C-alpha cells in the first residue's frame, strides 16, 4: 500500500509476466511433452510394505511380456552406482546416514521405496510388467511414531544401529547458565508442544525425467522437472561416475516445485544409467500417487518451545527442543531443514543471549522428508508465533500489544541478533500498524466481544503472525559454518548483441516464479532499453554453466543482484568505448535512457546501440580493450536478506460442526524494493494459501503399519480456489542495505506467515471455551473434538 | 495412472447394450459418464476387460413430465438435471442436490443413472432420490422392472442390478410445494460429502435421506415418524443417526458423523420448514 524509496521506471511496475501466455495456452513444453523417438519408458516396482526384507525378486515373467526391454532388481544394478544417493548436508561430524540406493537391494524402508524397475517400449507395457514382477518380502515391524523411533525399540537400519541421525545444538548464552537463569527469574513462562504434520508438496506438474544419450562421444543430456539443474548435474556425475563435462542437464518448463524438486531422485539416476546401458533414450513420468509416496514430504517435526518473560512481557529466555522426522533416508538436504529454522525461533523480537536450542532427528519408515516451501523457517515461525499468543493469554494482554513490546525497534537496524546474525533492515511496528489498520483490528476486537458470548455457536477469532524470513541463501562462509556441501553464490552473464538486443544468462532456475520477466526488467532499467529487448537464458547447464539454482527465496536477492552488478560492468565497459569514440573523458560521460552524453554538451552523445555495434566490429576500440560487450559476475552475498511483515487472519468457527470459515485475510509483507509488485502479490497469494492449507487442510496420514492413507488428491486435501479466502495484500518498503537493488525475497514469506496466523485465529475464537491449542490441520472433526474435550465431554 | 488393457464397444441403444452385456458376461462394465468408473480403472481398483459405452444412447437422456412424477432418463447428465426448468419447478430438491455434485466438469460428464447404479453411499443422488421416494426402472434381457429406491441399494457399491441389466429411468414424485433443504458438509467444494442430508417436509409428511452414513444411502425414517407424531424439529433431528451405521475415515470419526447427521438434519428441517 505504501511505497517509499521505490525507483521509478521499469523497476517497480506491475508488468504482466512474459511467461504466462505459453503457460496459460498450454504451449509451454514440460519434460513429459518432449517428443523423442525410440525412448523407452521406465516404471518402478515399489514396496507395498513400510519395512520389509527383500527375500527375492523374480523378473522372469515380466521380462517376457510384450514390449518389455529389461527388468532390473536392486541387486542387478547394485554395481552401477559409484556412490549412494547424495545427501549434501552432513550437519554434524557424527551424523548417521544409511546407505540409500536408487533401487533397494536387501530391505525396503517405506511404502513406495523402489525395489525393481522395468523399461519397455510404451508406458502401458512398462506399467503392466510392473504387476508381473514377483517380489517376495518378509515384512518387518515399521516405526512410524517419532518418539518410538527415538527409543530405538525397533532399529530401522541395522547398518547404523540406531534410529538417531544426529543431534545438533545451538546454545547461545551471555554467560553460562543464562537461559536457565532466565526461566528461574521469569515473571511469566509458557511451555508448549506443537506438531508439524507431514505435508505432500503436490506441485501441479508431477516429476518427469528424460535421459537422451548423444549418438557419438558418450555425452548424455538429462531433462528433468527439477529446480536444481546445476546441482543435479554434479550429483548425477558423482553418483553414476559419469565425467561431469559429458553431462548436460536441462530443466524445461517446470510446473512448480516448492522444494520437492530440489533433490536428486532415484528415477533421474535410473534414467541416465539405463539410457547409458541400453544406448537409447529412457523416460519416466510420475503418477500422482507416486508423487504422494516417492517424492519428498515436507515438515514433520515435534516442537517443544518454552518462553520466559519479565513482568512487562519482554522475552528473557527461549528454549527449544525438536524431534525431526527424516523419514526412511536422508535426501539432498534433509538433515539441514531444522537448522534453517534454528535461527528464527525468536522471530522479530529482541531476545537477550539466553537461547537454548537442540534438535534430534530420527529415521522412520515413511517417505523421506526434505525442504518444503520455507524449509525450517515456517516451523520456527509457527512455534514462536503460537507461543507468543500463549504468553499474551497468560499475561492477559492483547497479542498485538505483547508483540509491540517485544519488536526489535526500527532505529536499531542493522541489528545484531542474539545469534550473531545481522538483520539488515526492518520496521516491524510499521508493518503491524498497517496490517491492523487494513483489517480493522480494533473494530474486530469489539465485534468479537459482542459475538463470542456464552452459548454462541459462531465464534470470531483474530490471529496474528509477525514474521521474519531469512532468505537470499546464502553467504558461502555461513553455509560452511553449517557444514553445507556447497556455496551460496549466483552467476550472471549479460551480453549486448550487435543489434543492441541483450541476452542474460542466469544460474537461477525458475519453475513458476517469473524470473524471465523480473530479470528482463532489471536489465531494462539498468541499460535503458525495453524489457522486450532482453532474453533470459536459464536452466540448461550447456547455456548457463554456472549456477546454484532456485530455492530458499534466493533468486532475486542473489541471482537478480548478480545481474544488476553485471549490467554495471557492461555500462562501465561501454562508457570506456563511448568516451573513446566521443573523444571525451569517461568520467565526464553520463549514462541515462540508454545513451551516453558528455556532461555539459548534450549534443555530444552516443546510444548504447552504437556502442554495442562498435564493440562488435572492434574497428576502433581503446587500446588493449577486448571486443564485444559482455560481462560476467559470480556474486556471493555478504548477508542473508530479512523480509518481514504482519499477517492477520479473521475466522469464524461454527462450534456445532467444528468448521472454520476464514472471513478476512490481510497480508502486509515487506520484501524491500519490489521489482514487480504483480509478481510479489502472486507469490504472497500462493504462499498464504499454501500456509493456510497446512493450518486447515493438508496432512500426509500414515497408519500404524506405515501405509500412506493419503496417496491420491481425493484424500490429500489440497484446497482449490473455491475453498480459500481472498488475500488482501499490503506492503511496506524497507530496502535492504546489503545489495544495490535493495531487494530481499518473497517466495516463502506467505507460507511462513500464514500457518500461525490461521491457527492463532482458530484458537482465539475458541479461547472462551477453554481451548488453548488446536492441532493441525484444524479439520472440522478435530476442532469439534477439541471443543468437546475442553468442555469436559460431549456436547 | 494407466488402466489395465480393455476392449471397448459402443452401444447405440439400450437393447444393444443389454445384448452386449449378455455376450461378454461378468467381464464387461457399462460406461456412462465414466466419472466413477474411469478413476477406479486408473488406480487399477477395477479391471473390466470390456467397456460397453452407453454414453451416446441419446434416447435415454430426457426429463419428462409424467403426471404425478417426473421421469428422467438414466443417461441424463447432471448439468441437465441441475438446470431443468421442469425439475426446478416440480422436484427442486433433486435439481439443487445435483448442483452440489463435484465440479462443473464432473457435472457435464456424469449421469444420474451412473451415479445411482454406482451405489456409492457417499454420492449425493442416491440419498436424495431415496428421500424423495423415487422409483428406478431397470431393463434387462427379459424386459423392464420397477424397483423402489428403498429396495435398490444392497451394500457398498452394490445394488440389485444384475450384470446384464441397465438402469434406464428414474421416476421422482413431484414435490407439490413441499419445503426442502440439502445440506452437504465437506471440506473442499468439489468433494463428496462427509455427511449430507436431503430433506423435504409438507405438513406432517417428510422424507430425510442421509449421505455417507452407512454402506448404503440411509432413509432416516425415525426422524419422519417423530415429525409425523408431532415432535419438534430439534427432537426429531436428535434421532437422525438412528438408522445409520457410519464408518470412520480420514475426515470423520463415527461419533462425529453421527453428530453431524443430527446437526445437519436439524438445519435441513428448519430450512425446509422456514
Ligand atoms: C472429481 C469428481 C468429483 C465428484 N464429486 C461427486 C460428488 O460430490 N457427489 C457425487 O454424488 N458424485 C460425485 N462424483 C461422481 C460423479 O457424480 C459420477 O459422474 C457419477 O457418480 C457416476 O456417473 P457416470 O455417468 O460418470 O458413471 P460411470 O462412471 O460411467 O459408471 C459408474 C458405474 O455405474 C455403472 N453404470 C453407469 N450407467 C449405468 C446404467 N445406466 N445402468 C447400469 N449401470 C450403469 C457403470 O458400469 C459403473 O460401474 C465425482 C466424480 C469425480 C470424478
CSV table of C-alpha atoms in Angstrom, one decimal, chain A residues 161-445:
chain,number,residue,atom,x,y,z
A,161,UNK,CA,22.4,-49.5,14.8
A,162,UNK,CA,20.2,-46.6,15.9
A,163,UNK,CA,17.3,-44.5,14.6
A,164,UNK,CA,19.0,-41.3,15.6
A,165,UNK,CA,20.6,-39.5,12.7
A,166,UNK,CA,22.1,-36.6,14.7
A,167,UNK,CA,21.7,-34.1,17.5
A,168,UNK,CA,22.5,-30.5,16.7
A,169,UNK,CA,22.7,-27.9,19.4
A,170,UNK,CA,22.8,-24.2,19.3
A,171,UNK,CA,23.2,-22.7,22.8
A,172,UNK,CA,23.8,-19.0,22.9
A,173,UNK,CA,24.3,-17.5,26.3
A,174,UNK,CA,25.8,-14.3,27.6
A,175,UNK,CA,27.2,-16.2,30.5
A,176,UNK,CA,27.0,-19.9,31.2
A,177,UNK,CA,23.5,-20.9,32.6
A,178,UNK,CA,21.9,-17.6,31.3
A,179,UNK,CA,18.9,-19.5,29.8
A,180,UNK,CA,18.1,-21.5,32.9
A,181,UNK,CA,18.5,-18.4,35.0
A,182,UNK,CA,16.1,-16.5,32.8
A,183,UNK,CA,13.5,-19.2,33.4
A,184,UNK,CA,14.2,-19.2,37.1
A,185,UNK,CA,13.6,-15.5,37.3
A,186,UNK,CA,10.8,-15.3,34.8
A,187,UNK,CA,7.6,-13.4,35.7
A,188,UNK,CA,5.8,-15.4,33.1
A,189,UNK,CA,6.7,-18.6,31.3
A,190,UNK,CA,4.9,-20.8,28.8
A,191,UNK,CA,5.8,-24.2,27.6
A,192,UNK,CA,4.1,-25.6,24.5
A,193,UNK,CA,4.3,-28.6,22.3
A,194,UNK,CA,3.4,-28.2,18.6
A,195,UNK,CA,3.3,-30.9,15.9
A,196,UNK,CA,4.3,-30.0,12.4
A,197,UNK,CA,2.4,-32.6,10.4
A,198,UNK,CA,3.9,-34.1,7.3
A,199,UNK,CA,2.9,-32.4,4.1
A,200,UNK,CA,2.9,-33.6,0.5
A,201,UNK,CA,4.3,-30.8,-1.8
A,202,UNK,CA,1.9,-31.7,-4.7
A,203,UNK,CA,3.4,-29.5,-7.4
A,204,UNK,CA,1.0,-29.1,-10.3
A,205,UNK,CA,3.4,-30.8,-12.6
A,206,UNK,CA,4.5,-34.2,-11.3
A,207,UNK,CA,8.2,-35.1,-11.7
A,208,UNK,CA,9.3,-36.3,-15.1
A,209,UNK,CA,12.7,-37.3,-16.4
A,210,UNK,CA,14.1,-38.0,-19.9
A,211,UNK,CA,17.7,-39.1,-20.4
A,212,UNK,CA,19.0,-38.9,-24.0
A,213,UNK,CA,22.4,-40.3,-24.9
A,214,UNK,CA,24.1,-38.4,-27.7
A,215,UNK,CA,24.9,-40.6,-30.7
A,216,UNK,CA,28.7,-40.1,-30.5
A,217,UNK,CA,31.2,-39.2,-27.8
A,218,UNK,CA,29.4,-40.6,-24.8
A,219,UNK,CA,27.6,-37.4,-23.8
A,220,UNK,CA,24.3,-37.5,-22.1
A,221,UNK,CA,21.5,-35.0,-21.9
A,222,UNK,CA,19.2,-35.2,-18.8
A,223,UNK,CA,15.9,-33.4,-19.0
A,224,UNK,CA,14.2,-33.2,-15.6
A,225,UNK,CA,11.4,-31.4,-13.9
A,226,UNK,CA,13.9,-30.1,-11.4
A,227,UNK,CA,14.5,-26.8,-9.5
A,228,UNK,CA,18.2,-27.6,-9.5
A,229,UNK,CA,19.7,-28.5,-12.9
A,230,UNK,CA,23.2,-27.4,-11.8
A,231,UNK,CA,23.2,-29.3,-8.5
A,232,UNK,CA,21.6,-32.3,-10.3
A,233,UNK,CA,24.5,-32.3,-12.8
A,234,UNK,CA,27.2,-32.5,-10.2
A,235,UNK,CA,25.3,-35.1,-8.1
A,236,UNK,CA,24.4,-37.3,-11.1
A,237,UNK,CA,28.0,-37.2,-12.2
A,238,UNK,CA,29.2,-38.3,-8.8
A,239,UNK,CA,26.6,-40.9,-8.2
A,240,UNK,CA,27.0,-42.5,-11.6
A,241,UNK,CA,30.7,-42.0,-12.1
A,242,UNK,CA,30.0,-40.1,-15.3
A,243,UNK,CA,32.5,-37.4,-16.2
A,244,UNK,CA,30.7,-34.2,-15.4
A,245,UNK,CA,31.7,-32.5,-18.6
A,246,UNK,CA,29.9,-35.2,-20.5
A,247,UNK,CA,26.6,-34.5,-18.8
A,248,UNK,CA,24.2,-31.7,-19.7
A,249,UNK,CA,21.1,-31.1,-17.6
A,250,UNK,CA,18.1,-29.2,-18.9
A,251,UNK,CA,15.1,-28.2,-16.9
A,252,UNK,CA,12.4,-27.4,-19.5
A,253,UNK,CA,9.2,-25.7,-18.3
A,254,UNK,CA,8.8,-26.8,-14.7
A,255,UNK,CA,5.4,-26.6,-13.1
A,256,UNK,CA,6.1,-25.8,-9.5
A,257,UNK,CA,8.4,-27.4,-7.0
A,258,UNK,CA,8.1,-25.9,-3.5
A,259,UNK,CA,11.3,-27.7,-2.6
A,260,UNK,CA,10.1,-31.1,-3.8
A,261,UNK,CA,12.2,-30.7,-7.0
A,262,UNK,CA,15.2,-29.5,-5.1
A,263,UNK,CA,16.6,-33.0,-5.0
A,264,UNK,CA,18.3,-35.9,-6.7
A,265,UNK,CA,15.9,-38.8,-7.2
A,266,UNK,CA,16.2,-42.4,-8.0
A,267,UNK,CA,14.3,-42.0,-11.3
A,268,UNK,CA,16.8,-39.4,-12.5
A,269,UNK,CA,19.7,-41.7,-11.8
A,270,UNK,CA,18.0,-44.7,-13.3
A,271,UNK,CA,17.0,-43.0,-16.5
A,272,UNK,CA,20.6,-41.9,-17.0
A,273,UNK,CA,22.1,-45.2,-16.0
A,274,UNK,CA,19.7,-47.2,-18.2
A,275,UNK,CA,19.9,-44.8,-21.2
A,276,UNK,CA,23.7,-45.3,-21.0
A,277,UNK,CA,23.5,-49.1,-20.6
A,278,UNK,CA,21.0,-49.5,-23.5
A,279,UNK,CA,22.1,-46.7,-25.7
A,280,UNK,CA,18.6,-45.3,-26.1
A,281,UNK,CA,16.7,-42.5,-24.5
A,282,UNK,CA,14.8,-43.5,-21.3
A,283,UNK,CA,12.0,-41.6,-19.8
A,284,UNK,CA,9.7,-41.6,-16.8
A,285,UNK,CA,6.7,-39.6,-15.8
A,286,UNK,CA,5.5,-39.7,-12.2
A,287,UNK,CA,1.8,-40.6,-11.5
A,288,UNK,CA,0.1,-38.5,-8.8
A,289,UNK,CA,0.1,-41.4,-6.4
A,290,UNK,CA,3.8,-42.0,-6.9
A,291,UNK,CA,4.2,-38.3,-6.2
A,292,UNK,CA,2.5,-38.7,-2.9
A,293,UNK,CA,4.6,-41.7,-1.9
A,294,UNK,CA,8.0,-41.3,-3.5
A,295,UNK,CA,8.6,-37.5,-3.8
A,296,UNK,CA,9.9,-36.0,-0.6
A,297,UNK,CA,7.4,-34.9,2.0
A,298,UNK,CA,7.7,-31.6,3.9
A,299,UNK,CA,7.7,-30.6,7.6
A,300,UNK,CA,7.4,-33.5,10.1
A,301,UNK,CA,8.6,-32.2,13.5
A,302,UNK,CA,7.7,-32.3,17.1
A,303,UNK,CA,8.5,-28.9,18.7
A,304,UNK,CA,8.8,-28.2,22.4
A,305,UNK,CA,9.2,-24.5,23.0
A,306,UNK,CA,9.4,-22.5,26.2
A,307,UNK,CA,9.4,-18.7,26.6
A,308,UNK,CA,10.5,-16.8,29.6
A,309,UNK,CA,9.3,-13.2,30.0
A,310,UNK,CA,9.7,-10.4,32.5
A,311,UNK,CA,6.8,-8.6,34.2
A,312,UNK,CA,6.3,-6.4,31.2
A,313,UNK,CA,6.1,-9.4,28.9
A,314,UNK,CA,9.5,-8.8,27.4
A,315,UNK,CA,11.2,-12.0,26.4
A,316,UNK,CA,14.1,-13.0,28.6
A,317,UNK,CA,14.8,-16.6,27.6
A,318,UNK,CA,13.9,-19.2,25.0
A,319,UNK,CA,14.3,-22.9,24.9
A,320,UNK,CA,13.5,-25.2,22.0
A,321,UNK,CA,13.7,-29.0,21.7
A,322,UNK,CA,12.9,-30.5,18.3
A,323,UNK,CA,12.5,-34.0,17.1
A,324,UNK,CA,12.9,-34.0,13.3
A,325,UNK,CA,11.3,-36.7,11.2
A,326,UNK,CA,13.8,-37.6,8.5
A,327,UNK,CA,11.7,-40.4,7.0
A,328,UNK,CA,13.5,-43.5,5.8
A,329,UNK,CA,16.6,-42.0,4.3
A,330,UNK,CA,18.4,-38.7,4.1
A,331,UNK,CA,17.8,-37.0,0.8
A,332,UNK,CA,19.7,-34.0,-0.6
A,333,UNK,CA,19.3,-31.5,2.3
A,334,UNK,CA,17.0,-33.4,4.7
A,335,UNK,CA,19.1,-33.0,7.8
A,336,UNK,CA,19.6,-29.3,7.3
A,337,UNK,CA,16.0,-28.3,7.3
A,338,UNK,CA,15.6,-27.9,11.1
A,339,UNK,CA,18.8,-25.9,11.2
A,340,UNK,CA,17.4,-23.4,8.7
A,341,UNK,CA,14.8,-22.7,11.3
A,342,UNK,CA,17.1,-22.6,14.3
A,343,UNK,CA,18.0,-19.0,13.8
A,344,UNK,CA,14.4,-17.8,13.6
A,345,UNK,CA,13.0,-19.0,16.9
A,346,UNK,CA,13.0,-15.6,18.4
A,347,UNK,CA,11.1,-14.2,15.4
A,348,UNK,CA,11.0,-10.4,15.2
A,349,UNK,CA,11.6,-10.0,18.9
A,350,UNK,CA,14.5,-8.8,20.9
A,351,UNK,CA,16.0,-11.7,22.9
A,352,UNK,CA,19.0,-11.5,25.2
A,353,UNK,CA,21.7,-14.1,24.8
A,354,UNK,CA,19.6,-16.8,26.7
A,355,UNK,CA,18.8,-19.2,23.9
A,356,UNK,CA,19.0,-23.0,24.1
A,357,UNK,CA,18.1,-25.0,21.0
A,358,UNK,CA,18.6,-28.7,20.4
A,359,UNK,CA,17.3,-30.8,17.5
A,360,UNK,CA,17.5,-34.6,17.4
A,361,UNK,CA,16.5,-36.1,14.1
A,362,UNK,CA,15.3,-39.6,13.7
A,363,UNK,CA,14.6,-42.1,10.9
A,364,UNK,CA,11.1,-43.5,10.5
A,365,UNK,CA,9.5,-45.9,7.9
A,366,UNK,CA,8.0,-43.1,6.0
A,367,UNK,CA,8.8,-41.2,2.8
A,368,UNK,CA,12.0,-39.1,3.3
A,369,UNK,CA,11.3,-35.5,4.2
A,370,UNK,CA,13.2,-32.5,2.8
A,371,UNK,CA,12.9,-28.8,2.1
A,372,UNK,CA,9.3,-27.7,1.5
A,373,UNK,CA,8.4,-24.1,0.9
A,374,UNK,CA,10.1,-22.2,3.8
A,375,UNK,CA,12.1,-25.2,5.0
A,376,UNK,CA,12.5,-24.9,8.7
A,377,UNK,CA,11.5,-21.3,8.8
A,378,UNK,CA,7.7,-21.9,8.8
A,379,UNK,CA,8.2,-24.4,11.6
A,380,UNK,CA,10.2,-21.9,13.7
A,381,UNK,CA,7.8,-19.1,13.0
A,382,UNK,CA,4.8,-21.2,13.8
A,383,UNK,CA,6.3,-22.1,17.2
A,384,UNK,CA,7.3,-18.6,18.2
A,385,UNK,CA,4.1,-17.0,16.9
A,386,UNK,CA,1.8,-19.6,18.6
A,387,UNK,CA,3.8,-19.4,21.8
A,388,UNK,CA,3.6,-15.6,21.8
A,389,UNK,CA,-0.2,-15.9,21.7
A,390,UNK,CA,0.0,-18.3,24.7
A,391,UNK,CA,2.2,-15.8,26.5
A,392,UNK,CA,-0.2,-13.0,25.8
A,393,UNK,CA,-3.1,-15.1,27.2
A,394,UNK,CA,-1.0,-15.9,30.2
A,395,UNK,CA,-0.3,-12.3,30.9
A,396,UNK,CA,-3.8,-11.2,29.9
A,397,UNK,CA,-2.8,-8.7,27.3
A,398,UNK,CA,-3.7,-8.3,23.6
A,399,UNK,CA,-1.4,-10.4,21.4
A,400,UNK,CA,-0.6,-7.4,19.3
A,401,UNK,CA,0.3,-5.4,22.3
A,402,UNK,CA,2.7,-8.2,23.5
A,403,UNK,CA,4.3,-8.2,20.1
A,404,UNK,CA,4.8,-4.5,20.1
A,405,UNK,CA,6.5,-4.6,23.5
A,406,UNK,CA,9.0,-7.1,22.0
A,407,UNK,CA,9.6,-5.9,18.5
A,408,UNK,CA,13.2,-5.0,17.6
A,409,UNK,CA,12.9,-1.2,17.4
A,410,UNK,CA,13.3,0.2,13.9
A,411,UNK,CA,16.1,2.5,14.9
A,412,UNK,CA,18.2,-0.4,15.9
A,413,UNK,CA,18.7,-1.8,12.4
A,414,UNK,CA,21.0,-3.1,11.2
A,415,UNK,CA,20.6,-5.2,14.3
A,416,UNK,CA,22.9,-7.8,15.6
A,417,UNK,CA,20.7,-10.6,17.0
A,418,UNK,CA,21.5,-12.9,19.9
A,419,UNK,CA,22.7,-15.5,17.3
A,420,UNK,CA,25.3,-13.1,15.9
A,421,UNK,CA,23.4,-12.8,12.6
A,422,UNK,CA,22.8,-9.3,11.5
A,423,UNK,CA,19.3,-8.3,10.4
A,424,UNK,CA,19.7,-5.9,7.5
A,425,UNK,CA,16.7,-3.7,7.9
A,426,UNK,CA,13.3,-3.8,9.5
A,427,UNK,CA,10.2,-1.8,10.5
A,428,UNK,CA,8.1,-4.3,12.4
A,429,UNK,CA,5.9,-1.8,14.1
A,430,UNK,CA,5.2,-0.2,10.7
A,431,UNK,CA,4.1,-3.4,9.1
A,432,UNK,CA,2.0,-4.4,12.2
A,433,UNK,CA,0.3,-1.0,12.3
A,434,UNK,CA,-0.6,-1.1,8.6
A,435,UNK,CA,-2.0,-4.6,8.8
A,436,UNK,CA,-4.0,-3.7,11.9
A,437,UNK,CA,-5.4,-0.7,10.1
A,438,UNK,CA,-6.2,-2.7,7.0
A,439,UNK,CA,-8.0,-5.4,8.8
A,440,UNK,CA,-9.8,-3.1,11.2
A,441,UNK,CA,-8.2,-4.7,14.3
A,442,UNK,CA,-9.9,-2.6,17.0
A,443,UNK,CA,-13.4,-2.9,15.5
A,444,UNK,CA,-12.9,-6.7,15.1
A,445,UNK,CA,-12.0,-7.0,18.8
